[in-house]
Structures are given as structure tokens and as C-alpha cells.
Amino acid sequence: MIKQRYKTKQIAVGNVLIGGDAPISVQSMTFSKTSDLEITKAQIDSLQLAGCDIVRVAVSDSEDANALKTLKKMVSLPLVADIHFRYKFALIAAECVDCIRINPGNIGSKEKIKAVVDACKERGIPIRIGVNAGSLEKQFEKKYGATPKGMVESALYNIKLLEDFGFTNLKVSLKASDVERTMAAYRMLRPLVEYPFHLGVTEAGDLESSMLKSSMALGGLLMEGIGDTMRVSITGELEKEIEVARGILRYSGRQKEGITYISCPTCGRLQADLVPILKELKQRMPKITAPMQLSVMGCAVNALGEAKHADVAIAFGNGDGLVIKKGEIVGKYKQEELIDVFIKEVVKTEGEMLQAKKEGK
């Protein structure tokens, strides 16, 4: 059973609420040089179209820092500036972005950290404390190693540092490159603080590797009630990060919108090649916002039994097949007609569901 989400302090990154009873948001990060404004804008626009809620950009030098004000005017997604070492870049960023991500331990002296905190406090923007197992402060690395305990102690130290400056507009991330340490760190810290958590497995690898690691770590934590915002890190296409993240949210039961597909495993009873069929369906299916379960079956054996639990189902036979809605047969159609009829029925069903919701039924 999915556990109730931990109650956390709610903060705002631009117009996106994080924590409390807000929906779990999905983030990503551009890979362009931020000062290359048109390229960076194109990546952000693409991410927004894919369903991204918040975007982070790297601030590696003064050109990037000084480009932020213009970039902010060019895009509509909430903008997070990723700062390492150079506190002056954070001061520039704080003038225009919606959130700053820092590891206070590598910013420098307490005076420099306070300057960043004061700048963020002045504009009412949050700070994300980013703890990474691969770059712990020396005192924690030496005492605990790159362990969950070391990550948690680093987070607690940095949280207290900002709290001592009167700053509590925070969210926290605890990222490692493997499932075990990532989950252990978040679980260890969760009962100790009220701040919202940003979930992620860092340096998770290519699409296949990241899907496996992120589904296990992030999906597991979400089902335990841990997590308020998330990123799936992939060495590859940015849009895939959003697609995988949305999938994790749906299959962990934390996102109650969009399509959940059910389809047959390959077996000797199949009377249609479901691999290209499912691919075509996903490509042709319009954007569905209502929470819908769609079933794609390759034979009559499983069709009615499995399909009765789906909102709309399609079942292939020998040259023809059935379209089924909530367990009732809509009709029998030739195989070449099935996908068209199925998609029309999905769209029609979504309209009915949205209307019923509007009417409070």
C-alpha cells in the first residue's frame, strides 16, 4: 500500500508550489552553455512542451551569470540557477531567477554564504541545498566516507548554517549515483527536518541505466511518502527525463493524471505483433490529462478478463478485434480499423470523465 506523503513545509519556485499538499513537480536541467541564449531557450521550450515544471541552468562563469536576466524574460518555466564555488554569481542570479541551488560547503566563508542568503531573502526566493555523495565537505568525507550518514550530516550542517542566518525557505537534495545510498540518505534525513525534498539519482547513466536506477530509488521513495519534487538524470535526450519521471509518478501512484498502459507479454497466443502496435498507439495518442488505464491485448484469452479493469481496451484477434469500454464491448472491427476506433473511444471517454468531474459526479 502507498503510504501517505510526509507533511513538509511548502515553498514556491516561481509559480510552482513544492511541498505541503502540492503535486510532486518534475524538473530537468539544460546542457547548453547558459549564455548561448537561443540554444538554451530552445532546450527550455522543448522541456516545457514535454511536461517539465521547473528547469535548472548551469552558471559556470560571469557570462552565464549576466545572461540570466535576459534568459528569464525569454522563458516562462521557473528558473533555477546552479552555482558552485563563486558566491558572486549567486548574488547576480538572485536578482532575477526563481531559486538558487548551492552546496553551502563549497561557497566559502560564512560571510559569503550570508551574502547569498540575504540576497535570496530580499527577493523571497528559495535555496536548494544540494548534497552529493561524490563531493562532500572534507570533514564529513573524512569522518563518514561517501556514505548516507555522511550525506545526512552534511545536509544537517548546511541546513543549520542557513537557519542561523534566519533563512528557512529551503528544499534539500541528497544524491548518490546508486540506488542503495540514495534511498538510505533520504530515509535517514526525512524524520529529522520539515523541508521539502528534491529526489534524484545523480550520474545515473544512459536511458536504460537511469530508468532502472531512478524507478527503483525514486519510485520506492515516492511510495514510502518521501519526495516533493524530482529529476530523472539521463545521459541523453532531455525530453526522456520528463517522460521517465512522469511514468515513475504514475506507476508509483503519486500522479493521478495521464495514461497508464497495460499490454500483453509476448507469448505463443498472440494474434498480432503488439510491439509496433503499441508504439504506433503511443505516437498517435493525443495528450490525455484524465487518469486513464488503457489495455492492449493480443488475443481473446486475456481480452475480456484483463480489459474489464481498463477504461478502454483493444483486443486483437485473427484479422479483427474488439474495442472494449469499462468491460463492455463497444464493437468488433477489422484489424486495420481497430487503432482508429480505439483512439476515438479514448478521446470520447476522456471527455466524459472530465465532464463528470466538472459536475462533481
GROMACS .gro file of C-alpha atoms in nm:
model
  361
    1MET     CA    1   0.000   0.000   0.000
    2ILE     CA    2   0.121   0.352  -0.084
    3LYS     CA    3   0.199   0.550   0.229
    4GLN     CA    4   0.068   0.897   0.294
    5ARG     CA    5   0.316   1.167   0.195
    6TYR     CA    6   0.520   1.323   0.472
    7LYS     CA    7   0.389   1.668   0.559
    8THR     CA    8   0.655   1.921   0.467
    9LYS     CA    9   0.695   2.297   0.469
   10GLN     CA   10   0.561   2.444   0.144
   11ILE     CA   11   0.778   2.674  -0.065
   12ALA     CA   12   0.734   2.834  -0.407
   13VAL     CA   13   0.971   2.822  -0.704
   14GLY     CA   14   0.820   3.082  -0.930
   15ASN     CA   15   0.456   2.981  -0.973
   16VAL     CA   16   0.520   2.616  -0.876
   17LEU     CA   17   0.444   2.515  -0.519
   18ILE     CA   18   0.666   2.246  -0.366
   19GLY     CA   19   0.589   2.051  -0.051
   20GLY     CA   20   0.279   2.052   0.163
   21ASP     CA   21  -0.015   1.924  -0.040
   22ALA     CA   22   0.124   2.047  -0.375
   23PRO     CA   23   0.159   1.792  -0.658
   24ILE     CA   24   0.505   1.642  -0.699
   25SER     CA   25   0.681   1.851  -0.962
   26VAL     CA   26   0.923   1.735  -1.232
   27GLN     CA   27   1.249   1.914  -1.302
   28SER     CA   28   1.528   1.892  -1.558
   29MET     CA   29   1.846   2.080  -1.648
   30THR     CA   30   1.971   2.226  -1.973
   31PHE     CA   31   2.308   2.112  -2.108
   32SER     CA   32   2.386   2.416  -2.323
   33LYS     CA   33   2.612   2.698  -2.213
   34THR     CA   34   2.359   2.924  -2.046
   35SER     CA   35   2.491   3.239  -2.213
   36ASP     CA   36   2.406   3.083  -2.552
   37LEU     CA   37   2.060   3.224  -2.506
   38GLU     CA   38   1.880   3.098  -2.815
   39ILE     CA   39   2.005   2.742  -2.773
   40THR     CA   40   1.923   2.746  -2.402
   41LYS     CA   41   1.577   2.888  -2.471
   42ALA     CA   42   1.512   2.616  -2.730
   43GLN     CA   43   1.602   2.346  -2.477
   44ILE     CA   44   1.378   2.501  -2.211
   45ASP     CA   45   1.088   2.533  -2.455
   46SER     CA   46   1.130   2.169  -2.554
   47LEU     CA   47   1.131   2.063  -2.189
   48GLN     CA   48   0.820   2.267  -2.119
   49LEU     CA   49   0.640   2.104  -2.411
   50ALA     CA   50   0.737   1.763  -2.271
   51GLY     CA   51   0.578   1.844  -1.935
   52CYS     CA   52   0.865   1.985  -1.729
   53ASP     CA   53   0.762   2.204  -1.434
   54ILE     CA   54   1.093   2.365  -1.333
   55VAL     CA   55   1.425   2.399  -1.518
   56ARG     CA   56   1.779   2.440  -1.384
   57VAL     CA   57   2.064   2.606  -1.571
   58ALA     CA   58   2.437   2.599  -1.502
   59VAL     CA   59   2.615   2.921  -1.406
   60SER     CA   60   2.978   2.845  -1.483
   61ASP     CA   61   3.119   3.193  -1.544
   62SER     CA   62   3.033   3.562  -1.548
   63GLU     CA   63   2.885   3.535  -1.899
   64ASP     CA   64   2.633   3.280  -1.775
   65ALA     CA   65   2.553   3.484  -1.466
   66ASN     CA   66   2.498   3.803  -1.661
   67ALA     CA   67   2.281   3.621  -1.918
   68LEU     CA   68   2.027   3.507  -1.660
   69LYS     CA   69   1.827   3.830  -1.653
   70THR     CA   70   1.770   3.817  -2.028
   71LEU     CA   71   1.701   3.443  -2.026
   72LYS     CA   72   1.439   3.487  -1.754
   73LYS     CA   73   1.248   3.724  -1.985
   74MET     CA   74   1.268   3.474  -2.274
   75VAL     CA   75   1.113   3.172  -2.098
   76SER     CA   76   0.811   3.102  -1.879
   77LEU     CA   77   0.928   2.799  -1.681
   78PRO     CA   78   1.054   2.875  -1.328
   79LEU     CA   79   1.430   2.912  -1.347
   80VAL     CA   80   1.683   2.765  -1.102
   81ALA     CA   81   2.047   2.879  -1.113
   82ASP     CA   82   2.305   2.611  -1.033
   83ILE     CA   83   2.600   2.771  -0.853
   84HIS     CA   84   2.928   2.618  -0.738
   85PHE     CA   85   3.215   2.795  -0.559
   86ARG     CA   86   3.159   3.150  -0.691
   87TYR     CA   87   2.926   3.324  -0.449
   88LYS     CA   88   2.926   3.644  -0.657
   89PHE     CA   89   2.748   3.455  -0.936
   90ALA     CA   90   2.479   3.363  -0.684
   91LEU     CA   91   2.437   3.730  -0.595
   92ILE     CA   92   2.384   3.816  -0.962
   93ALA     CA   93   2.147   3.523  -1.011
   94ALA     CA   94   1.941   3.615  -0.706
   95GLU     CA   95   1.838   3.936  -0.879
   96CYS     CA   96   1.628   3.753  -1.138
   97VAL     CA   97   1.590   3.373  -1.104
   98ASP     CA   98   1.325   3.182  -0.908
   99CYS     CA   99   1.558   2.961  -0.699
  100ILE     CA  100   1.927   2.906  -0.636
  101ARG     CA  101   2.089   2.565  -0.596
  102ILE     CA  102   2.408   2.567  -0.394
  103ASN     CA  103   2.617   2.343  -0.177
  104PRO     CA  104   2.690   2.593   0.101
  105GLY     CA  105   3.002   2.398   0.190
  106ASN     CA  106   3.176   2.494  -0.135
  107ILE     CA  107   3.062   2.857  -0.145
  108GLY     CA  108   3.331   2.967   0.102
  109SER     CA  109   3.326   3.164   0.425
  110LYS     CA  110   3.018   3.221   0.638
  111GLU     CA  111   3.024   3.584   0.528
  112LYS     CA  112   2.990   3.479   0.164
  113ILE     CA  113   2.711   3.233   0.246
  114LYS     CA  114   2.530   3.503   0.444
  115ALA     CA  115   2.556   3.739   0.148
  116VAL     CA  116   2.384   3.479  -0.073
  117VAL     CA  117   2.120   3.412   0.192
  118ASP     CA  118   2.048   3.784   0.234
  119ALA     CA  119   2.012   3.828  -0.141
  120CYS     CA  120   1.765   3.540  -0.163
  121LYS     CA  121   1.578   3.661   0.144
  122GLU     CA  122   1.541   4.008  -0.008
  123ARG     CA  123   1.360   3.868  -0.313
  124GLY     CA  124   1.182   3.586  -0.132
  125ILE     CA  125   1.337   3.311  -0.342
  126PRO     CA  126   1.425   2.967  -0.205
  127ILE     CA  127   1.760   2.794  -0.186
  128ARG     CA  128   1.808   2.428  -0.267
  129ILE     CA  129   2.078   2.271  -0.056
  130GLY     CA  130   2.233   2.015  -0.289
  131VAL     CA  131   2.426   1.736  -0.117
  132ASN     CA  132   2.614   1.498  -0.344
  133ALA     CA  133   2.788   1.182  -0.222
  134GLY     CA  134   3.074   1.249  -0.461
  135SER     CA  135   3.152   1.597  -0.328
  136LEU     CA  136   3.103   1.600   0.047
  137GLU     CA  137   3.283   1.857   0.259
  138LYS     CA  138   3.619   1.729   0.383
  139GLN     CA  139   3.514   1.696   0.746
  140PHE     CA  140   3.223   1.466   0.659
  141GLU     CA  141   3.414   1.273   0.394
  142LYS     CA  142   3.696   1.207   0.641
  143LYS     CA  143   3.471   1.104   0.929
  144TYR     CA  144   3.198   0.906   0.749
  145GLY     CA  145   3.318   0.849   0.393
  146ALA     CA  146   3.080   0.888   0.099
  147THR     CA  147   2.803   0.719   0.297
  148PRO     CA  148   2.437   0.802   0.365
  149LYS     CA  149   2.541   0.909   0.716
  150GLY     CA  150   2.797   1.148   0.571
  151MET     CA  151   2.538   1.290   0.330
  152VAL     CA  152   2.285   1.342   0.607
  153GLU     CA  153   2.537   1.506   0.839
  154SER     CA  154   2.638   1.740   0.557
  155ALA     CA  155   2.274   1.830   0.494
  156LEU     CA  156   2.205   1.894   0.863
  157TYR     CA  157   2.516   2.110   0.893
  158ASN     CA  158   2.420   2.322   0.593
  159ILE     CA  159   2.056   2.348   0.697
  160LYS     CA  160   2.160   2.477   1.040
  161LEU     CA  161   2.402   2.719   0.879
  162LEU     CA  162   2.121   2.881   0.681
  163GLU     CA  163   1.878   2.863   0.973
  164ASP     CA  164   2.133   3.051   1.187
  165PHE     CA  165   2.107   3.332   0.931
  166GLY     CA  166   1.729   3.329   0.975
  167PHE     CA  167   1.663   3.152   0.643
  168THR     CA  168   1.415   2.864   0.617
  169ASN     CA  169   1.294   2.899   0.258
  170LEU     CA  170   1.467   2.571   0.170
  171LYS     CA  171   1.447   2.244  -0.012
  172VAL     CA  172   1.706   1.966   0.013
  173SER     CA  173   1.850   1.701  -0.218
  174LEU     CA  174   2.070   1.404  -0.120
  175LYS     CA  175   2.203   1.244  -0.436
  176ALA     CA  176   2.428   0.944  -0.487
  177SER     CA  177   2.498   0.752  -0.808
  178ASP     CA  178   2.347   0.427  -0.680
  179VAL     CA  179   2.008   0.319  -0.553
  180GLU     CA  180   2.108   0.197  -0.206
  181ARG     CA  181   2.285   0.510  -0.080
  182THR     CA  182   2.030   0.743  -0.236
  183MET     CA  183   1.734   0.573  -0.068
  184ALA     CA  184   1.914   0.532   0.264
  185ALA     CA  185   2.011   0.900   0.284
  186TYR     CA  186   1.663   1.031   0.210
  187ARG     CA  187   1.507   0.785   0.455
  188MET     CA  188   1.754   0.885   0.727
  189LEU     CA  189   1.701   1.260   0.691
  190ARG     CA  190   1.325   1.261   0.637
  191PRO     CA  191   1.215   1.237   1.005
  192LEU     CA  192   1.471   1.497   1.112
  193VAL     CA  193   1.362   1.804   0.911
  194GLU     CA  194   1.041   1.956   0.777
  195TYR     CA  195   1.183   2.087   0.449
  196PRO     CA  196   1.066   1.951   0.112
  197PHE     CA  197   1.291   1.703  -0.066
  198HIS     CA  198   1.409   1.710  -0.425
  199LEU     CA  199   1.466   1.348  -0.531
  200GLY     CA  200   1.725   1.224  -0.776
  201VAL     CA  201   1.994   0.969  -0.851
  202THR     CA  202   2.294   1.160  -0.980
  203GLU     CA  203   2.515   1.045  -1.268
  204ALA     CA  204   2.262   0.769  -1.332
  205GLY     CA  205   2.392   0.683  -1.679
  206ASP     CA  206   2.222   0.631  -2.015
  207LEU     CA  207   1.849   0.584  -2.068
  208GLU     CA  208   1.837   0.216  -1.973
  209SER     CA  209   2.059   0.253  -1.666
  210SER     CA  210   1.884   0.565  -1.544
  211MET     CA  211   1.536   0.420  -1.593
  212LEU     CA  212   1.627   0.124  -1.375
  213LYS     CA  213   1.805   0.321  -1.102
  214SER     CA  214   1.551   0.603  -1.093
  215SER     CA  215   1.249   0.374  -1.099
  216MET     CA  216   1.385   0.176  -0.806
  217ALA     CA  217   1.512   0.467  -0.595
  218LEU     CA  218   1.265   0.744  -0.675
  219GLY     CA  219   0.966   0.514  -0.721
  220GLY     CA  220   1.043   0.339  -0.393
  221LEU     CA  221   1.081   0.664  -0.201
  222LEU     CA  222   0.763   0.808  -0.351
  223MET     CA  223   0.566   0.501  -0.246
  224GLU     CA  224   0.703   0.549   0.107
  225GLY     CA  225   0.566   0.903   0.109
  226ILE     CA  226   0.906   1.069   0.061
  227GLY     CA  227   0.961   1.334  -0.206
  228ASP     CA  228   0.815   1.665  -0.319
  229THR     CA  229   0.995   1.729  -0.647
  230MET     CA  230   1.220   1.513  -0.864
  231ARG     CA  231   1.458   1.482  -1.156
  232VAL     CA  232   1.549   1.173  -1.355
  233SER     CA  233   1.910   1.229  -1.469
  234ILE     CA  234   1.984   1.074  -1.809
  235THR     CA  235   2.290   1.091  -2.030
  236GLY     CA  236   2.083   1.160  -2.338
  237GLU     CA  237   1.770   1.342  -2.456
  238LEU     CA  238   1.627   1.592  -2.209
  239GLU     CA  239   1.269   1.508  -2.304
  240LYS     CA  240   1.326   1.147  -2.198
  241GLU     CA  241   1.396   1.270  -1.844
  242ILE     CA  242   1.043   1.411  -1.831
  243GLU     CA  243   0.885   1.106  -1.991
  244VAL     CA  244   1.051   0.868  -1.744
  245ALA     CA  245   0.977   1.094  -1.445
  246ARG     CA  246   0.608   1.116  -1.537
  247GLY     CA  247   0.600   0.740  -1.573
  248ILE     CA  248   0.753   0.690  -1.229
  249LEU     CA  249   0.496   0.927  -1.079
  250ARG     CA  250   0.208   0.741  -1.244
  251TYR     CA  251   0.324   0.390  -1.161
  252SER     CA  252   0.410   0.483  -0.802
  253GLY     CA  253   0.055   0.613  -0.765
  254ARG     CA  254   0.161   0.972  -0.699
  255GLN     CA  255   0.027   1.126  -1.020
  256LYS     CA  256  -0.340   1.081  -1.090
  257GLU     CA  257  -0.345   1.201  -1.448
  258GLY     CA  258  -0.246   1.074  -1.789
  259ILE     CA  259  -0.241   0.727  -1.942
  260THR     CA  260  -0.128   0.404  -1.780
  261TYR     CA  261  -0.081   0.133  -2.043
  262ILE     CA  262  -0.139  -0.236  -1.982
  263SER     CA  263  -0.023  -0.471  -2.257
  264CYS     CA  264   0.033  -0.844  -2.306
  265PRO     CA  265   0.373  -1.000  -2.265
  266THR     CA  266   0.492  -1.177  -2.578
  267CYS     CA  267   0.364  -1.535  -2.589
  268GLY     CA  268   0.255  -1.803  -2.833
  269ARG     CA  269  -0.112  -1.697  -2.818
  270LEU     CA  270  -0.056  -1.353  -2.968
  271GLN     CA  271  -0.255  -1.292  -3.286
  272ALA     CA  272  -0.095  -0.955  -3.363
  273ASP     CA  273   0.251  -0.800  -3.339
  274LEU     CA  274   0.199  -0.579  -3.036
  275VAL     CA  275   0.541  -0.413  -3.041
  276PRO     CA  276   0.478  -0.185  -3.342
  277ILE     CA  277   0.109  -0.156  -3.249
  278LEU     CA  278   0.186  -0.020  -2.902
  279LYS     CA  279   0.449   0.211  -3.046
  280GLU     CA  280   0.201   0.348  -3.301
  281LEU     CA  281  -0.064   0.395  -3.034
  282LYS     CA  282   0.169   0.598  -2.814
  283GLN     CA  283   0.282   0.810  -3.109
  284ARG     CA  284  -0.070   0.881  -3.232
  285MET     CA  285  -0.247   0.919  -2.898
  286PRO     CA  286  -0.334   1.284  -2.824
  287LYS     CA  287  -0.239   1.432  -2.488
  288ILE     CA  288  -0.470   1.285  -2.226
  289THR     CA  289  -0.497   1.461  -1.890
  290ALA     CA  290  -0.764   1.247  -1.725
  291PRO     CA  291  -0.631   0.946  -1.530
  292MET     CA  292  -0.696   0.661  -1.771
  293GLN     CA  293  -0.596   0.296  -1.782
  294LEU     CA  294  -0.570   0.160  -2.136
  295SER     CA  295  -0.536  -0.210  -2.214
  296VAL     CA  296  -0.377  -0.350  -2.531
  297MET     CA  297  -0.430  -0.725  -2.565
  298GLY     CA  298  -0.301  -0.957  -2.835
  299CYS     CA  299  -0.556  -1.239  -2.813
  300ALA     CA  300  -0.904  -1.326  -2.693
  301VAL     CA  301  -0.783  -1.537  -2.398
  302ASN     CA  302  -0.691  -1.237  -2.183
  303ALA     CA  303  -0.910  -0.982  -2.354
  304LEU     CA  304  -1.230  -0.964  -2.151
  305GLY     CA  305  -1.080  -1.064  -1.817
  306GLU     CA  306  -0.797  -0.811  -1.828
  307ALA     CA  307  -0.990  -0.545  -2.017
  308LYS     CA  308  -1.273  -0.519  -1.767
  309HIS     CA  309  -1.040  -0.332  -1.531
  310ALA     CA  310  -0.941  -0.081  -1.801
  311ASP     CA  311  -1.120   0.238  -1.902
  312VAL     CA  312  -1.076   0.146  -2.269
  313ALA     CA  313  -0.923  -0.168  -2.417
  314ILE     CA  314  -0.830  -0.305  -2.753
  315ALA     CA  315  -0.802  -0.681  -2.817
  316PHE     CA  316  -0.663  -0.825  -3.138
  317GLY     CA  317  -0.791  -1.149  -3.291
  318ASN     CA  318  -0.730  -1.326  -3.619
  319GLY     CA  319  -0.762  -1.038  -3.866
  320ASP     CA  320  -1.008  -0.847  -3.650
  321GLY     CA  321  -1.057  -0.749  -3.288
  322LEU     CA  322  -1.261  -0.582  -3.018
  323VAL     CA  323  -1.278  -0.238  -2.864
  324ILE     CA  324  -1.396  -0.261  -2.504
  325LYS     CA  325  -1.501   0.018  -2.269
  326LYS     CA  326  -1.513  -0.045  -1.893
  327GLY     CA  327  -1.570  -0.416  -1.952
  328GLU     CA  328  -1.842  -0.372  -2.216
  329ILE     CA  329  -1.778  -0.450  -2.584
  330VAL     CA  330  -1.810  -0.138  -2.799
  331GLY     CA  331  -1.780  -0.333  -3.122
  332LYS     CA  332  -1.589  -0.576  -3.339
  333TYR     CA  333  -1.376  -0.428  -3.616
  334LYS     CA  334  -1.133  -0.525  -3.888
  335GLN     CA  335  -0.772  -0.510  -3.772
  336GLU     CA  336  -0.691  -0.212  -3.995
  337GLU     CA  337  -0.975  -0.015  -3.830
  338LEU     CA  338  -0.902  -0.104  -3.468
  339ILE     CA  339  -0.647   0.161  -3.379
  340ASP     CA  340  -0.854   0.446  -3.527
  341VAL     CA  341  -1.168   0.335  -3.342
  342PHE     CA  342  -0.973   0.279  -3.021
  343ILE     CA  343  -0.820   0.627  -3.022
  344LYS     CA  344  -1.159   0.789  -3.090
  345GLU     CA  345  -1.309   0.594  -2.800
  346VAL     CA  346  -1.025   0.703  -2.568
  347VAL     CA  347  -1.081   1.070  -2.657
  348LYS     CA  348  -1.457   1.031  -2.611
  349THR     CA  349  -1.410   0.859  -2.274
  350GLU     CA  350  -1.174   1.130  -2.152
  351GLY     CA  351  -1.434   1.393  -2.239
  352GLU     CA  352  -1.695   1.203  -2.039
  353MET     CA  353  -1.460   1.167  -1.741
  354LEU     CA  354  -1.368   1.537  -1.740
  355GLN     CA  355  -1.734   1.638  -1.767
  356ALA     CA  356  -1.829   1.408  -1.480
  357LYS     CA  357  -1.551   1.558  -1.269
  358LYS     CA  358  -1.671   1.908  -1.352
  359GLU     CA  359  -2.022   1.815  -1.243
  360GLY     CA  360  -1.891   1.657  -0.925
  361LYS     CA  361  -2.005   1.306  -1.012
   0.00000   0.00000   0.00000
